[in-house]
């Protein structure tokens, strides 16, 4: 993981990999090349291509409103999965998360 050049990114990846609801993650460079993945080859290709297209579509929509703005985070949720995509100048981080796991009980709001 030295090639990322950012200990913050490495720490984030390690933390995400250990989270119980995370099914996999993909890190892509600026050119769209996969530099790290925890998914199998076919899933990596599938999600990397489609998420890159989604990000470009969202980026286009944002820039139609404000030409100097950019997409930083994109979230797509279905009944079973949630795709979380975070973009920077160097990398795009894609996290596939299970949304069907029971959530821990506890207070959501303190009054």
mmCIF file with all atom_site columns, N, CA and C in Angstrom, residues 1-42:
data_model
loop_
_atom_site.group_PDB
_atom_site.id
_atom_site.type_symbol
_atom_site.label_atom_id
_atom_site.label_alt_id
_atom_site.label_comp_id
_atom_site.label_asym_id
_atom_site.label_entity_id
_atom_site.label_seq_id
_atom_site.pdbx_PDB_ins_code
_atom_site.Cartn_x
_atom_site.Cartn_y
_atom_site.Cartn_z
_atom_site.occupancy
_atom_site.B_iso_or_equiv
_atom_site.pdbx_formal_charge
_atom_site.auth_seq_id
_atom_site.auth_comp_id
_atom_site.auth_asym_id
_atom_site.auth_atom_id
_atom_site.pdbx_PDB_model_num
ATOM 1   N N  . UNK A 1 1  ? 0.814   -1.196  0.000   1.00 0.00 ? 1  UNK A N  1
ATOM 2   C CA . UNK A 1 1  ? 0.000   0.000   0.000   1.00 0.00 ? 1  UNK A CA 1
ATOM 3   C C  . UNK A 1 1  ? 0.856   1.258   0.000   1.00 0.00 ? 1  UNK A C  1
ATOM 4   N N  . UNK A 1 2  ? 2.137   1.106   -0.078  1.00 0.00 ? 2  UNK A N  1
ATOM 5   C CA . UNK A 1 2  ? 3.027   2.258   -0.089  1.00 0.00 ? 2  UNK A CA 1
ATOM 6   C C  . UNK A 1 2  ? 2.776   3.157   -1.305  1.00 0.00 ? 2  UNK A C  1
ATOM 7   N N  . UNK A 1 3  ? 2.318   2.577   -2.400  1.00 0.00 ? 3  UNK A N  1
ATOM 8   C CA . UNK A 1 3  ? 2.171   3.348   -3.623  1.00 0.00 ? 3  UNK A CA 1
ATOM 9   C C  . UNK A 1 3  ? 1.089   4.404   -3.545  1.00 0.00 ? 3  UNK A C  1
ATOM 10  N N  . UNK A 1 4  ? 0.226   4.360   -2.524  1.00 0.00 ? 4  UNK A N  1
ATOM 11  C CA . UNK A 1 4  ? -0.796  5.388   -2.382  1.00 0.00 ? 4  UNK A CA 1
ATOM 12  C C  . UNK A 1 4  ? -0.180  6.718   -1.975  1.00 0.00 ? 4  UNK A C  1
ATOM 13  N N  . UNK A 1 5  ? 0.873   6.669   -1.195  1.00 0.00 ? 5  UNK A N  1
ATOM 14  C CA . UNK A 1 5  ? 1.542   7.896   -0.808  1.00 0.00 ? 5  UNK A CA 1
ATOM 15  C C  . UNK A 1 5  ? 0.821   8.684   0.275   1.00 0.00 ? 5  UNK A C  1
ATOM 16  N N  . UNK A 1 6  ? -0.239  8.141   0.828   1.00 0.00 ? 6  UNK A N  1
ATOM 17  C CA . UNK A 1 6  ? -0.976  8.841   1.856   1.00 0.00 ? 6  UNK A CA 1
ATOM 18  C C  . UNK A 1 6  ? -1.326  7.870   2.974   1.00 0.00 ? 6  UNK A C  1
ATOM 19  N N  . UNK A 1 7  ? -0.784  8.134   4.153   1.00 0.00 ? 7  UNK A N  1
ATOM 20  C CA . UNK A 1 7  ? -1.097  7.255   5.279   1.00 0.00 ? 7  UNK A CA 1
ATOM 21  C C  . UNK A 1 7  ? -2.565  7.388   5.658   1.00 0.00 ? 7  UNK A C  1
ATOM 22  N N  . UNK A 1 8  ? -3.170  8.554   5.407   1.00 0.00 ? 8  UNK A N  1
ATOM 23  C CA . UNK A 1 8  ? -4.593  8.752   5.692   1.00 0.00 ? 8  UNK A CA 1
ATOM 24  C C  . UNK A 1 8  ? -5.442  7.812   4.832   1.00 0.00 ? 8  UNK A C  1
ATOM 25  N N  . UNK A 1 9  ? -5.110  7.679   3.557   1.00 0.00 ? 9  UNK A N  1
ATOM 26  C CA . UNK A 1 9  ? -5.837  6.770   2.669   1.00 0.00 ? 9  UNK A CA 1
ATOM 27  C C  . UNK A 1 9  ? -5.637  5.327   3.104   1.00 0.00 ? 9  UNK A C  1
ATOM 28  N N  . UNK A 1 10 ? -4.424  4.958   3.437   1.00 0.00 ? 10 UNK A N  1
ATOM 29  C CA . UNK A 1 10 ? -4.146  3.591   3.897   1.00 0.00 ? 10 UNK A CA 1
ATOM 30  C C  . UNK A 1 10 ? -4.913  3.272   5.166   1.00 0.00 ? 10 UNK A C  1
ATOM 31  N N  . UNK A 1 11 ? -4.961  4.216   6.108   1.00 0.00 ? 11 UNK A N  1
ATOM 32  C CA . UNK A 1 11 ? -5.708  4.020   7.352   1.00 0.00 ? 11 UNK A CA 1
ATOM 33  C C  . UNK A 1 11 ? -7.201  3.872   7.079   1.00 0.00 ? 11 UNK A C  1
ATOM 34  N N  . UNK A 1 12 ? -7.714  4.676   6.168   1.00 0.00 ? 12 UNK A N  1
ATOM 35  C CA . UNK A 1 12 ? -9.130  4.600   5.806   1.00 0.00 ? 12 UNK A CA 1
ATOM 36  C C  . UNK A 1 12 ? -9.458  3.247   5.198   1.00 0.00 ? 12 UNK A C  1
ATOM 37  N N  . UNK A 1 13 ? -8.609  2.761   4.300   1.00 0.00 ? 13 UNK A N  1
ATOM 38  C CA . UNK A 1 13 ? -8.829  1.461   3.660   1.00 0.00 ? 13 UNK A CA 1
ATOM 39  C C  . UNK A 1 13 ? -8.814  0.348   4.697   1.00 0.00 ? 13 UNK A C  1
ATOM 40  N N  . UNK A 1 14 ? -7.848  0.376   5.598   1.00 0.00 ? 14 UNK A N  1
ATOM 41  C CA . UNK A 1 14 ? -7.781  -0.657  6.642   1.00 0.00 ? 14 UNK A CA 1
ATOM 42  C C  . UNK A 1 14 ? -9.030  -0.643  7.516   1.00 0.00 ? 14 UNK A C  1
ATOM 43  N N  . UNK A 1 15 ? -9.479  0.549   7.878   1.00 0.00 ? 15 UNK A N  1
ATOM 44  C CA . UNK A 1 15 ? -10.663 0.674   8.717   1.00 0.00 ? 15 UNK A CA 1
ATOM 45  C C  . UNK A 1 15 ? -11.907 0.155   7.988   1.00 0.00 ? 15 UNK A C  1
ATOM 46  N N  . UNK A 1 16 ? -12.037 0.491   6.718   1.00 0.00 ? 16 UNK A N  1
ATOM 47  C CA . UNK A 1 16 ? -13.187 0.036   5.934   1.00 0.00 ? 16 UNK A CA 1
ATOM 48  C C  . UNK A 1 16 ? -13.183 -1.478  5.742   1.00 0.00 ? 16 UNK A C  1
ATOM 49  N N  . UNK A 1 17 ? -12.012 -2.045  5.482   1.00 0.00 ? 17 UNK A N  1
ATOM 50  C CA . UNK A 1 17 ? -11.910 -3.492  5.260   1.00 0.00 ? 17 UNK A CA 1
ATOM 51  C C  . UNK A 1 17 ? -12.381 -4.278  6.481   1.00 0.00 ? 17 UNK A C  1
ATOM 52  N N  . UNK A 1 18 ? -12.237 -3.707  7.659   1.00 0.00 ? 18 UNK A N  1
ATOM 53  C CA . UNK A 1 18 ? -12.606 -4.401  8.888   1.00 0.00 ? 18 UNK A CA 1
ATOM 54  C C  . UNK A 1 18 ? -14.037 -4.135  9.333   1.00 0.00 ? 18 UNK A C  1
ATOM 55  N N  . UNK A 1 19 ? -14.762 -3.298  8.606   1.00 0.00 ? 19 UNK A N  1
ATOM 56  C CA . UNK A 1 19 ? -16.141 -2.987  8.983   1.00 0.00 ? 19 UNK A CA 1
ATOM 57  C C  . UNK A 1 19 ? -17.054 -4.127  8.555   1.00 0.00 ? 19 UNK A C  1
ATOM 58  N N  . UNK A 1 20 ? -17.963 -4.541  9.423   1.00 0.00 ? 20 UNK A N  1
ATOM 59  C CA . UNK A 1 20 ? -18.796 -5.724  9.176   1.00 0.00 ? 20 UNK A CA 1
ATOM 60  C C  . UNK A 1 20 ? -19.750 -5.577  7.995   1.00 0.00 ? 20 UNK A C  1
ATOM 61  N N  . UNK A 1 21 ? -20.197 -4.377  7.670   1.00 0.00 ? 21 UNK A N  1
ATOM 62  C CA . UNK A 1 21 ? -21.144 -4.216  6.567   1.00 0.00 ? 21 UNK A CA 1
ATOM 63  C C  . UNK A 1 21 ? -20.473 -4.041  5.206   1.00 0.00 ? 21 UNK A C  1
ATOM 64  N N  . UNK A 1 22 ? -19.169 -3.847  5.187   1.00 0.00 ? 22 UNK A N  1
ATOM 65  C CA . UNK A 1 22 ? -18.458 -3.642  3.921   1.00 0.00 ? 22 UNK A CA 1
ATOM 66  C C  . UNK A 1 22 ? -18.232 -4.977  3.225   1.00 0.00 ? 22 UNK A C  1
ATOM 67  N N  . UNK A 1 23 ? -18.754 -5.077  2.010   1.00 0.00 ? 23 UNK A N  1
ATOM 68  C CA . UNK A 1 23 ? -18.615 -6.293  1.213   1.00 0.00 ? 23 UNK A CA 1
ATOM 69  C C  . UNK A 1 23 ? -17.380 -6.246  0.325   1.00 0.00 ? 23 UNK A C  1
ATOM 70  N N  . UNK A 1 24 ? -16.908 -5.058  0.037   1.00 0.00 ? 24 UNK A N  1
ATOM 71  C CA . UNK A 1 24 ? -15.709 -4.926  -0.779  1.00 0.00 ? 24 UNK A CA 1
ATOM 72  C C  . UNK A 1 24 ? -15.411 -3.477  -1.076  1.00 0.00 ? 24 UNK A C  1
ATOM 73  N N  . UNK A 1 25 ? -14.194 -3.237  -1.519  1.00 0.00 ? 25 UNK A N  1
ATOM 74  C CA . UNK A 1 25 ? -13.823 -1.891  -1.917  1.00 0.00 ? 25 UNK A CA 1
ATOM 75  C C  . UNK A 1 25 ? -12.881 -1.934  -3.104  1.00 0.00 ? 25 UNK A C  1
ATOM 76  N N  . UNK A 1 26 ? -12.909 -0.835  -3.852  1.00 0.00 ? 26 UNK A N  1
ATOM 77  C CA . UNK A 1 26 ? -12.059 -0.685  -5.032  1.00 0.00 ? 26 UNK A CA 1
ATOM 78  C C  . UNK A 1 26 ? -11.464 0.712   -4.980  1.00 0.00 ? 26 UNK A C  1
ATOM 79  N N  . UNK A 1 27 ? -10.163 0.807   -5.191  1.00 0.00 ? 27 UNK A N  1
ATOM 80  C CA . UNK A 1 27 ? -9.495  2.100   -5.300  1.00 0.00 ? 27 UNK A CA 1
ATOM 81  C C  . UNK A 1 27 ? -8.981  2.224   -6.725  1.00 0.00 ? 27 UNK A C  1
ATOM 82  N N  . UNK A 1 28 ? -9.375  3.313   -7.387  1.00 0.00 ? 28 UNK A N  1
ATOM 83  C CA . UNK A 1 28 ? -8.951  3.570   -8.761  1.00 0.00 ? 28 UNK A CA 1
ATOM 84  C C  . UNK A 1 28 ? -8.137  4.858   -8.812  1.00 0.00 ? 28 UNK A C  1
ATOM 85  N N  . UNK A 1 29 ? -7.181  4.895   -9.722  1.00 0.00 ? 29 UNK A N  1
ATOM 86  C CA . UNK A 1 29 ? -6.421  6.132   -9.895  1.00 0.00 ? 29 UNK A CA 1
ATOM 87  C C  . UNK A 1 29 ? -7.197  7.071   -10.811 1.00 0.00 ? 29 UNK A C  1
ATOM 88  N N  . UNK A 1 30 ? -6.601  8.195   -11.117 1.00 0.00 ? 30 UNK A N  1
ATOM 89  C CA . UNK A 1 30 ? -7.246  9.231   -11.922 1.00 0.00 ? 30 UNK A CA 1
ATOM 90  C C  . UNK A 1 30 ? -7.607  8.724   -13.322 1.00 0.00 ? 30 UNK A C  1
ATOM 91  N N  . UNK A 1 31 ? -6.837  7.789   -13.853 1.00 0.00 ? 31 UNK A N  1
ATOM 92  C CA . UNK A 1 31 ? -7.093  7.244   -15.186 1.00 0.00 ? 31 UNK A CA 1
ATOM 93  C C  . UNK A 1 31 ? -8.139  6.132   -15.173 1.00 0.00 ? 31 UNK A C  1
ATOM 94  N N  . UNK A 1 32 ? -8.613  5.756   -13.995 1.00 0.00 ? 32 UNK A N  1
ATOM 95  C CA . UNK A 1 32 ? -9.614  4.697   -13.896 1.00 0.00 ? 32 UNK A CA 1
ATOM 96  C C  . UNK A 1 32 ? -9.029  3.312   -13.730 1.00 0.00 ? 32 UNK A C  1
ATOM 97  N N  . UNK A 1 33 ? -7.709  3.222   -13.564 1.00 0.00 ? 33 UNK A N  1
ATOM 98  C CA . UNK A 1 33 ? -7.058  1.929   -13.354 1.00 0.00 ? 33 UNK A CA 1
ATOM 99  C C  . UNK A 1 33 ? -7.208  1.521   -11.892 1.00 0.00 ? 33 UNK A C  1
ATOM 100 N N  . UNK A 1 34 ? -7.546  0.266   -11.665 1.00 0.00 ? 34 UNK A N  1
ATOM 101 C CA . UNK A 1 34 ? -7.706  -0.244  -10.314 1.00 0.00 ? 34 UNK A CA 1
ATOM 102 C C  . UNK A 1 34 ? -6.328  -0.443  -9.693  1.00 0.00 ? 34 UNK A C  1
ATOM 103 N N  . UNK A 1 35 ? -6.113  0.169   -8.528  1.00 0.00 ? 35 UNK A N  1
ATOM 104 C CA . UNK A 1 35 ? -4.831  0.030   -7.830  1.00 0.00 ? 35 UNK A CA 1
ATOM 105 C C  . UNK A 1 35 ? -4.949  -0.843  -6.591  1.00 0.00 ? 35 UNK A C  1
ATOM 106 N N  . UNK A 1 36 ? -6.188  -1.049  -6.138  1.00 0.00 ? 36 UNK A N  1
ATOM 107 C CA . UNK A 1 36 ? -6.418  -1.965  -5.010  1.00 0.00 ? 36 UNK A CA 1
ATOM 108 C C  . UNK A 1 36 ? -7.876  -2.384  -5.030  1.00 0.00 ? 36 UNK A C  1
ATOM 109 N N  . UNK A 1 37 ? -8.115  -3.654  -4.705  1.00 0.00 ? 37 UNK A N  1
ATOM 110 C CA . UNK A 1 37 ? -9.474  -4.150  -4.631  1.00 0.00 ? 37 UNK A CA 1
ATOM 111 C C  . UNK A 1 37 ? -9.556  -5.321  -3.662  1.00 0.00 ? 37 UNK A C  1
ATOM 112 N N  . UNK A 1 38 ? -10.729 -5.491  -3.079  1.00 0.00 ? 38 UNK A N  1
ATOM 113 C CA . UNK A 1 38 ? -10.977 -6.667  -2.251  1.00 0.00 ? 38 UNK A CA 1
ATOM 114 C C  . UNK A 1 38 ? -12.055 -7.541  -2.896  1.00 0.00 ? 38 UNK A C  1
ATOM 115 N N  . UNK A 1 39 ? -12.538 -7.139  -4.070  1.00 0.00 ? 39 UNK A N  1
ATOM 116 C CA . UNK A 1 39 ? -13.531 -7.908  -4.807  1.00 0.00 ? 39 UNK A CA 1
ATOM 117 C C  . UNK A 1 39 ? -12.833 -8.839  -5.789  1.00 0.00 ? 39 UNK A C  1
ATOM 118 N N  . UNK A 1 40 ? -13.560 -9.818  -6.313  1.00 0.00 ? 40 UNK A N  1
ATOM 119 C CA . UNK A 1 40 ? -12.965 -10.688 -7.329  1.00 0.00 ? 40 UNK A CA 1
ATOM 120 C C  . UNK A 1 40 ? -12.849 -9.916  -8.649  1.00 0.00 ? 40 UNK A C  1
ATOM 121 N N  . UNK A 1 41 ? -12.176 -10.494 -9.633  1.00 0.00 ? 41 UNK A N  1
ATOM 122 C CA . UNK A 1 41 ? -11.895 -9.786  -10.889 1.00 0.00 ? 41 UNK A CA 1
ATOM 123 C C  . UNK A 1 41 ? -13.151 -9.331  -11.614 1.00 0.00 ? 41 UNK A C  1
ATOM 124 N N  . UNK A 1 42 ? -14.142 -10.208 -11.722 1.00 0.00 ? 42 UNK A N  1
ATOM 125 C CA . UNK A 1 42 ? -15.343 -9.837  -12.480 1.00 0.00 ? 42 UNK A CA 1
ATOM 126 C C  . UNK A 1 42 ? -16.133 -8.739  -11.764 1.00 0.00 ? 42 UNK A C  1
#
